[in-house]
């Protein structure tokens, strides 16, 4: 029997997302002249599809089809990413200076979200085969194993950077890959090598991109403002302080004015044009302002219970392939949350990344449900009592 607790925890998160998508999208509805329930209907539809997918995949046979599914998703999504820039605007939706969504009748599809599923399955399968010797392998033996993986990752990073203009997803995939490498039995020296190469590539991608440097300056401006509250004479980039950092400042206002119990459902202010489409990437600030720190804490606790259940399943699986896949799922979901929340709080440069299960967006929601559904199929073979 599949893990029903994991299933119902995710259903609760999806219910919160559907509810908040209606409350937090009021300004976007007016701005775009949509119907009152435009975002609610779409999120409700995506949520119902996601629940149905989780239920259906809980009966999935991973022994026969998991690797096949992963390779299909990986290569089909990569093909769609490659052709998106050449499609007319009527078939591709742009954001952040790149075409990121395939426009279909009544909904849009983000190939990159589905690519991440396939990539995790592929890496889990490959590492489980290559690292059967674990730490008994020498550094050079492990290095020979890891070089093709690094080459594939760097190729993927260049494609995503050039065609999707999305450094955040590259960083996320790098973190997932490195942690899966360590869990597969990679030596710490191998970890530092992979981390160094990926950090170097990431730094280069930031330096050569003006809009990414602007985001770093926006982040530093907020750090400066915080430091000045304790040391008024501190200044390194003061020339940027007049027009930088508005998004993060408004998000922190949402966290602050929500207090312990919030201003009330529908009574939030930051959603009224101060934060761009707060029901998507900035949803944690919107949630906190309306239902308070306690409400946010409940959402976070449910989310971490989901991660805990997946890890519990992971460490009871006998197959290293399935174990690494579950680790990859936890890393993908967990670090997506951390990157978004730390960005909204001003701890790191802000990056438009959806909060798993909570942010408005059909592609992200459905892909998260696919991952959980696959974990549910694996949970049938373990005893969770």
Coordinates of C-alpha atoms in Angstrom, one line a residue:
X1 CA 0.0 0.0 0.0
X2 CA 1.3 3.5 -0.9
X3 CA 2.1 6.0 1.8
X4 CA -1.3 7.7 2.4
X5 CA 0.2 10.2 4.9
X6 CA 2.4 11.6 2.2
X7 CA -0.5 11.8 -0.3
X8 CA -2.8 13.7 2.1
X9 CA 0.0 16.1 3.2
X10 CA 0.5 17.1 -0.4
X11 CA -3.3 17.4 -0.8
X12 CA -3.4 19.9 2.1
X13 CA -0.6 22.0 0.5
X14 CA -2.5 22.0 -2.8
X15 CA -5.7 23.1 -1.0
X16 CA -3.8 26.0 0.6
X17 CA -2.4 26.9 -2.8
X18 CA -5.8 26.9 -4.5
X19 CA -7.3 29.0 -1.7
X20 CA -4.4 31.6 -1.7
X21 CA -4.3 31.8 -5.5
X22 CA -7.8 33.4 -5.3
X23 CA -7.0 35.8 -2.4
X24 CA -3.6 36.9 -3.7
X25 CA -4.4 37.4 -7.3
X26 CA -6.9 40.2 -6.9
X27 CA -4.7 42.9 -8.3
X28 CA -3.5 40.7 -11.3
X29 CA -7.2 40.1 -12.1
X30 CA -7.9 43.8 -12.3
X31 CA -4.6 44.6 -14.1
X32 CA -5.1 42.1 -16.8
X33 CA -8.9 42.5 -16.9
X34 CA -9.6 38.8 -16.2
X35 CA -12.7 37.3 -14.7
X36 CA -12.9 37.3 -10.9
X37 CA -12.2 33.6 -10.6
X38 CA -9.7 33.3 -13.5
X39 CA -6.7 32.2 -11.4
X40 CA -8.8 30.2 -9.0
X41 CA -10.3 28.0 -11.7
X42 CA -6.9 27.4 -13.3
X43 CA -5.2 26.5 -10.0
X44 CA -8.2 24.3 -9.0
X45 CA -8.0 22.5 -12.3
X46 CA -4.2 22.0 -12.1
X47 CA -4.6 20.9 -8.4
X48 CA -7.3 18.3 -9.3
X49 CA -5.1 17.0 -12.2
X50 CA -2.1 16.8 -9.8
X51 CA -4.1 14.8 -7.2
X52 CA -5.3 12.4 -9.9
X53 CA -1.7 12.0 -11.2
X54 CA -0.4 11.2 -7.7
X55 CA -3.2 8.7 -7.2
X56 CA -2.6 7.1 -10.6
X57 CA 1.2 7.0 -10.3
X58 CA 0.9 5.3 -6.9
X59 CA 0.0 2.1 -8.9
X60 CA 2.9 2.7 -11.3
X61 CA 5.4 -0.2 -11.8
X62 CA 8.8 1.5 -11.3
X63 CA 10.8 -1.7 -12.0
X64 CA 9.6 -1.8 -15.6
X65 CA 8.9 1.9 -16.5
X66 CA 10.7 4.4 -14.2
X67 CA 13.9 4.6 -16.3
X68 CA 12.0 4.7 -19.5
X69 CA 9.7 7.5 -18.2
X70 CA 12.8 9.5 -17.1
X71 CA 14.5 9.2 -20.5
X72 CA 11.4 10.1 -22.4
X73 CA 10.8 13.2 -20.2
X74 CA 14.4 14.2 -20.3
X75 CA 14.9 14.1 -24.1
X76 CA 11.4 15.3 -25.1
X77 CA 11.7 18.3 -22.8
X78 CA 15.2 19.1 -24.0
X79 CA 14.0 18.9 -27.6
X80 CA 11.1 21.3 -26.7
X81 CA 13.6 23.7 -25.0
X82 CA 15.7 23.7 -28.2
X83 CA 12.8 24.5 -30.5
X84 CA 11.0 27.1 -28.3
X85 CA 13.1 30.1 -29.5
X86 CA 12.2 29.4 -33.1
X87 CA 8.4 29.1 -32.5
X88 CA 6.2 32.2 -33.2
X89 CA 4.9 34.2 -30.3
X90 CA 1.5 32.6 -30.7
X91 CA 3.0 29.2 -29.7
X92 CA 5.6 30.4 -27.1
X93 CA 5.3 32.6 -24.1
X94 CA 8.2 34.8 -23.1
X95 CA 9.5 35.8 -19.7
X96 CA 12.8 37.1 -18.4
X97 CA 14.0 37.7 -22.0
X98 CA 13.5 34.1 -23.2
X99 CA 10.7 31.9 -24.5
X100 CA 10.0 29.5 -21.6
X101 CA 6.5 28.2 -22.1
X102 CA 4.9 26.3 -24.9
X103 CA 1.5 27.8 -25.4
X104 CA -1.3 25.2 -25.9
X105 CA -5.1 25.7 -26.0
X106 CA -6.2 27.1 -22.6
X107 CA -2.9 26.5 -20.9
X108 CA 0.9 26.8 -21.2
X109 CA 3.6 24.2 -20.5
X110 CA 7.1 24.7 -19.2
X111 CA 9.4 22.1 -20.7
X112 CA 12.1 22.8 -18.1
X113 CA 10.0 21.7 -15.2
X114 CA 9.5 18.3 -16.9
X115 CA 13.2 18.1 -17.8
X116 CA 14.1 18.3 -14.1
X117 CA 12.1 15.1 -13.5
X118 CA 13.9 13.2 -16.3
X119 CA 17.3 14.6 -15.2
X120 CA 16.9 13.3 -11.6
X121 CA 15.8 9.9 -12.8
X122 CA 18.7 9.7 -15.2
X123 CA 21.3 10.8 -12.7
X124 CA 20.0 8.4 -10.0
X125 CA 20.1 5.5 -12.5
X126 CA 23.6 6.4 -13.8
X127 CA 25.2 7.0 -10.4
X128 CA 23.7 3.9 -8.9
X129 CA 25.3 1.8 -11.6
X130 CA 28.7 3.6 -11.7
X131 CA 29.3 3.9 -7.9
X132 CA 28.5 0.3 -6.8
X133 CA 31.9 0.2 -5.2
X134 CA 31.2 3.3 -3.2
X135 CA 34.1 4.7 -1.2
X136 CA 36.3 1.6 -2.1
X137 CA 36.9 3.3 -5.4
X138 CA 40.0 5.6 -5.6
X139 CA 39.7 9.3 -6.3
X140 CA 40.9 8.8 -9.9
X141 CA 38.5 6.0 -10.5
X142 CA 35.6 8.1 -9.3
X143 CA 37.0 11.1 -11.3
X144 CA 36.8 9.0 -14.5
X145 CA 33.2 8.1 -13.6
X146 CA 32.2 11.7 -12.9
X147 CA 33.8 13.5 -15.9
X148 CA 31.0 12.4 -18.4
X149 CA 28.4 13.6 -15.9
X150 CA 30.1 17.0 -15.5
X151 CA 30.3 17.3 -19.3
X152 CA 26.6 16.5 -19.6
X153 CA 25.7 19.0 -16.8
X154 CA 27.8 21.8 -18.3
X155 CA 26.2 21.2 -21.7
X156 CA 22.7 21.3 -20.1
X157 CA 23.7 24.5 -18.2
X158 CA 24.8 26.2 -21.4
X159 CA 21.5 25.3 -23.1
X160 CA 19.4 26.5 -20.2
X161 CA 21.5 29.7 -19.9
X162 CA 21.4 30.5 -23.6
X163 CA 17.8 29.5 -24.4
X164 CA 16.0 29.9 -21.1
X165 CA 18.1 32.6 -19.5
X166 CA 17.5 30.9 -16.1
X167 CA 20.5 30.7 -13.9
X168 CA 18.4 29.8 -10.9
X169 CA 17.4 26.5 -12.4
X170 CA 21.0 25.7 -13.3
X171 CA 22.1 26.4 -9.6
X172 CA 19.2 24.2 -8.4
X173 CA 20.2 21.3 -10.7
X174 CA 23.8 21.7 -9.7
X175 CA 22.9 21.4 -6.0
X176 CA 20.8 18.3 -6.7
X177 CA 23.5 16.7 -8.7
X178 CA 26.2 17.3 -6.1
X179 CA 24.1 16.0 -3.2
X180 CA 23.1 12.9 -5.2
X181 CA 26.8 12.4 -6.0
X182 CA 27.7 12.4 -2.3
X183 CA 24.8 10.0 -1.4
X184 CA 25.9 7.7 -4.2
X185 CA 29.3 7.2 -2.4
X186 CA 31.4 10.0 -4.0
X187 CA 34.5 11.1 -2.1
X188 CA 34.6 14.6 -0.5
X189 CA 37.5 15.6 -2.7
X190 CA 35.2 14.7 -5.7
X191 CA 32.5 16.9 -4.2
X192 CA 34.8 19.9 -3.8
X193 CA 36.0 19.4 -7.4
X194 CA 32.4 19.3 -8.8
X195 CA 31.5 22.3 -6.6
X196 CA 34.4 24.3 -7.8
X197 CA 33.7 23.7 -11.5
X198 CA 30.0 24.5 -11.1
X199 CA 30.7 27.6 -9.0
X200 CA 33.2 28.8 -11.6
X201 CA 30.7 28.3 -14.4
X202 CA 27.9 30.0 -12.3
X203 CA 30.2 33.0 -11.6
X204 CA 31.0 33.4 -15.3
X205 CA 27.3 33.3 -16.2
X206 CA 26.6 36.1 -13.7
X207 CA 29.5 38.3 -14.8
X208 CA 28.6 38.1 -18.5
X209 CA 24.9 39.0 -17.9
X210 CA 24.0 42.6 -17.1
X211 CA 20.6 41.7 -15.7
X212 CA 22.1 39.2 -13.3
X213 CA 24.6 41.7 -12.1
X214 CA 21.7 44.1 -11.5
X215 CA 20.0 41.5 -9.3
X216 CA 23.2 41.1 -7.3
X217 CA 23.3 44.9 -6.8
X218 CA 19.7 44.9 -5.8
X219 CA 20.5 42.2 -3.2
X220 CA 23.5 44.1 -1.9
X221 CA 21.5 47.3 -1.7
X222 CA 19.2 45.6 0.8
X223 CA 22.1 44.2 2.7
X224 CA 23.6 47.7 2.9
X225 CA 20.3 49.1 4.2
X226 CA 20.3 46.4 7.0
X227 CA 24.0 47.1 7.9
X228 CA 23.3 50.9 7.9
X229 CA 20.6 50.4 10.6
X230 CA 23.5 49.4 12.9
X231 CA 26.4 51.3 11.2
X232 CA 25.1 54.5 9.5
X233 CA 28.4 55.4 7.8
X234 CA 28.7 52.0 6.0
X235 CA 28.5 52.2 2.2
X236 CA 30.0 50.4 -0.8
X237 CA 27.4 50.7 -3.5
X238 CA 25.5 53.7 -2.3
X239 CA 25.0 55.1 -5.9
X240 CA 22.5 52.3 -6.5
X241 CA 20.6 52.7 -3.3
X242 CA 18.0 55.1 -4.8
X243 CA 16.3 52.7 -7.2
X244 CA 17.3 49.2 -6.2
X245 CA 15.8 46.5 -4.0
X246 CA 12.1 47.4 -4.2
X247 CA 10.8 43.8 -4.7
X248 CA 12.7 42.5 -1.7
X249 CA 11.8 45.5 0.5
X250 CA 8.1 45.1 -0.3
X251 CA 8.3 41.4 0.4
X252 CA 9.9 42.1 3.8
X253 CA 7.1 44.5 4.5
X254 CA 4.7 41.7 3.9
X255 CA 6.6 39.5 6.4
X256 CA 6.7 42.3 8.9
X257 CA 3.1 43.7 8.7
X258 CA 1.6 40.2 8.8
X259 CA 2.6 39.9 12.4
X260 CA 1.7 36.7 14.3
X261 CA -1.8 36.1 12.9
X262 CA -1.9 38.2 9.7
X263 CA -4.1 41.1 8.5
X264 CA -6.8 38.7 7.4
X265 CA -7.7 36.8 4.3
X266 CA -8.1 39.2 1.4
X267 CA -6.8 42.2 3.5
X268 CA -3.2 42.1 2.3
X269 CA -1.6 45.3 0.9
X270 CA 1.6 44.1 -0.8
X271 CA -0.5 42.2 -3.5
X272 CA -2.0 45.6 -4.6
X273 CA 0.8 46.3 -7.2
X274 CA 3.7 46.5 -4.7
X275 CA 4.8 42.9 -5.6
X276 CA 4.5 41.7 -9.2
X277 CA 2.0 38.8 -9.2
X278 CA 2.5 37.9 -5.6
X279 CA 0.5 34.6 -6.0
X280 CA 3.4 33.2 -8.0
X281 CA 7.1 33.6 -7.0
X282 CA 6.5 35.9 -4.0
X283 CA 3.7 33.9 -2.4
X284 CA 5.4 33.4 0.9
X285 CA 5.3 37.1 1.6
X286 CA 1.6 37.2 0.5
X287 CA 0.7 34.3 2.8
X288 CA 2.6 35.8 5.7
X289 CA 0.8 39.2 5.4
X290 CA -2.6 37.6 5.3
X291 CA -2.4 34.7 7.7
X292 CA 0.7 35.7 9.7
X293 CA 3.9 34.0 10.9
X294 CA 1.8 31.2 12.5
X295 CA 0.0 30.5 9.2
X296 CA 3.3 30.5 7.3
X297 CA 4.8 28.2 10.0
X298 CA 2.0 25.7 9.5
X299 CA 2.6 25.7 5.7
X300 CA 6.4 25.2 6.2
X301 CA 5.8 22.4 8.7
X302 CA 3.5 20.6 6.3
X303 CA 6.1 21.0 3.6
X304 CA 8.9 19.6 5.7
X305 CA 6.7 16.7 6.8
X306 CA 6.4 15.9 3.1
X307 CA 10.2 15.9 2.7
X308 CA 10.5 13.8 5.9
X309 CA 8.1 11.2 4.5
X310 CA 10.0 11.0 1.3
X311 CA 13.4 10.6 3.1
X312 CA 11.8 7.9 5.3
X313 CA 10.8 6.0 2.2
X314 CA 14.2 6.6 0.6
X315 CA 16.2 5.1 3.4
X316 CA 14.0 2.0 3.5
X317 CA 14.4 1.2 -0.2
X318 CA 16.8 -1.6 -1.0
X319 CA 17.6 -0.4 -4.6
X320 CA 20.3 2.3 -4.7
X321 CA 18.6 3.6 -7.9
X322 CA 15.3 4.3 -6.1
X323 CA 17.1 5.6 -3.0
X324 CA 19.0 8.2 -5.0
X325 CA 15.9 9.1 -6.9
X326 CA 14.1 9.9 -3.7
X327 CA 17.1 11.9 -2.4
X328 CA 17.0 13.9 -5.7
X329 CA 13.3 14.6 -5.2
X330 CA 13.9 15.9 -1.7
X331 CA 16.8 18.1 -2.9
X332 CA 14.8 19.4 -5.8
X333 CA 11.7 20.3 -3.7
X334 CA 13.7 21.4 -0.6
X335 CA 16.2 23.7 -2.3
X336 CA 13.5 25.2 -4.6
X337 CA 11.8 26.3 -1.3
X338 CA 15.1 27.6 0.2
X339 CA 16.1 29.5 -2.9
X340 CA 12.7 31.2 -3.1
X341 CA 12.3 31.9 0.7
X342 CA 15.9 33.1 1.1
X343 CA 15.4 35.4 -1.9
X344 CA 12.2 36.9 -0.6
X345 CA 13.8 37.5 2.8
X346 CA 16.8 39.2 1.1
X347 CA 19.3 36.6 2.4
X348 CA 20.4 35.8 -1.2
X349 CA 19.8 37.6 -4.5
X350 CA 16.2 37.2 -5.5
X351 CA 15.4 34.5 -8.2
X352 CA 12.1 33.9 -9.8
X353 CA 11.6 30.3 -8.6
X354 CA 8.2 28.7 -7.7
X355 CA 7.6 27.4 -4.2
X356 CA 6.7 23.7 -4.7
X357 CA 3.0 23.0 -4.3
X358 CA 2.2 26.6 -3.1
X359 CA 3.0 28.9 -6.0
X360 CA 0.5 29.5 -8.7
X361 CA 1.5 27.7 -11.9
X362 CA 0.2 24.5 -13.5
X363 CA 3.5 23.1 -14.9
X364 CA 5.4 23.4 -11.5
X365 CA 2.4 22.0 -9.6
X366 CA 1.9 19.0 -11.9
X367 CA 5.6 18.2 -12.1
X368 CA 5.8 18.2 -8.3
X369 CA 2.8 15.9 -8.1
X370 CA 4.5 13.6 -10.7
X371 CA 7.5 13.4 -8.5
X372 CA 5.4 12.6 -5.4
X373 CA 3.4 10.1 -7.4
X374 CA 6.6 8.2 -8.4
X375 CA 7.7 8.2 -4.7
X376 CA 4.3 6.8 -3.7
X377 CA 4.8 4.0 -6.2
X378 CA 8.1 3.2 -4.6
X379 CA 6.6 3.4 -1.1
X380 CA 4.4 0.3 -1.8
X381 CA 7.5 -1.9 -1.4
X382 CA 8.5 -0.7 2.0
X383 CA 7.1 -0.9 5.5
X384 CA 6.6 2.6 7.0
X385 CA 5.1 1.6 10.3

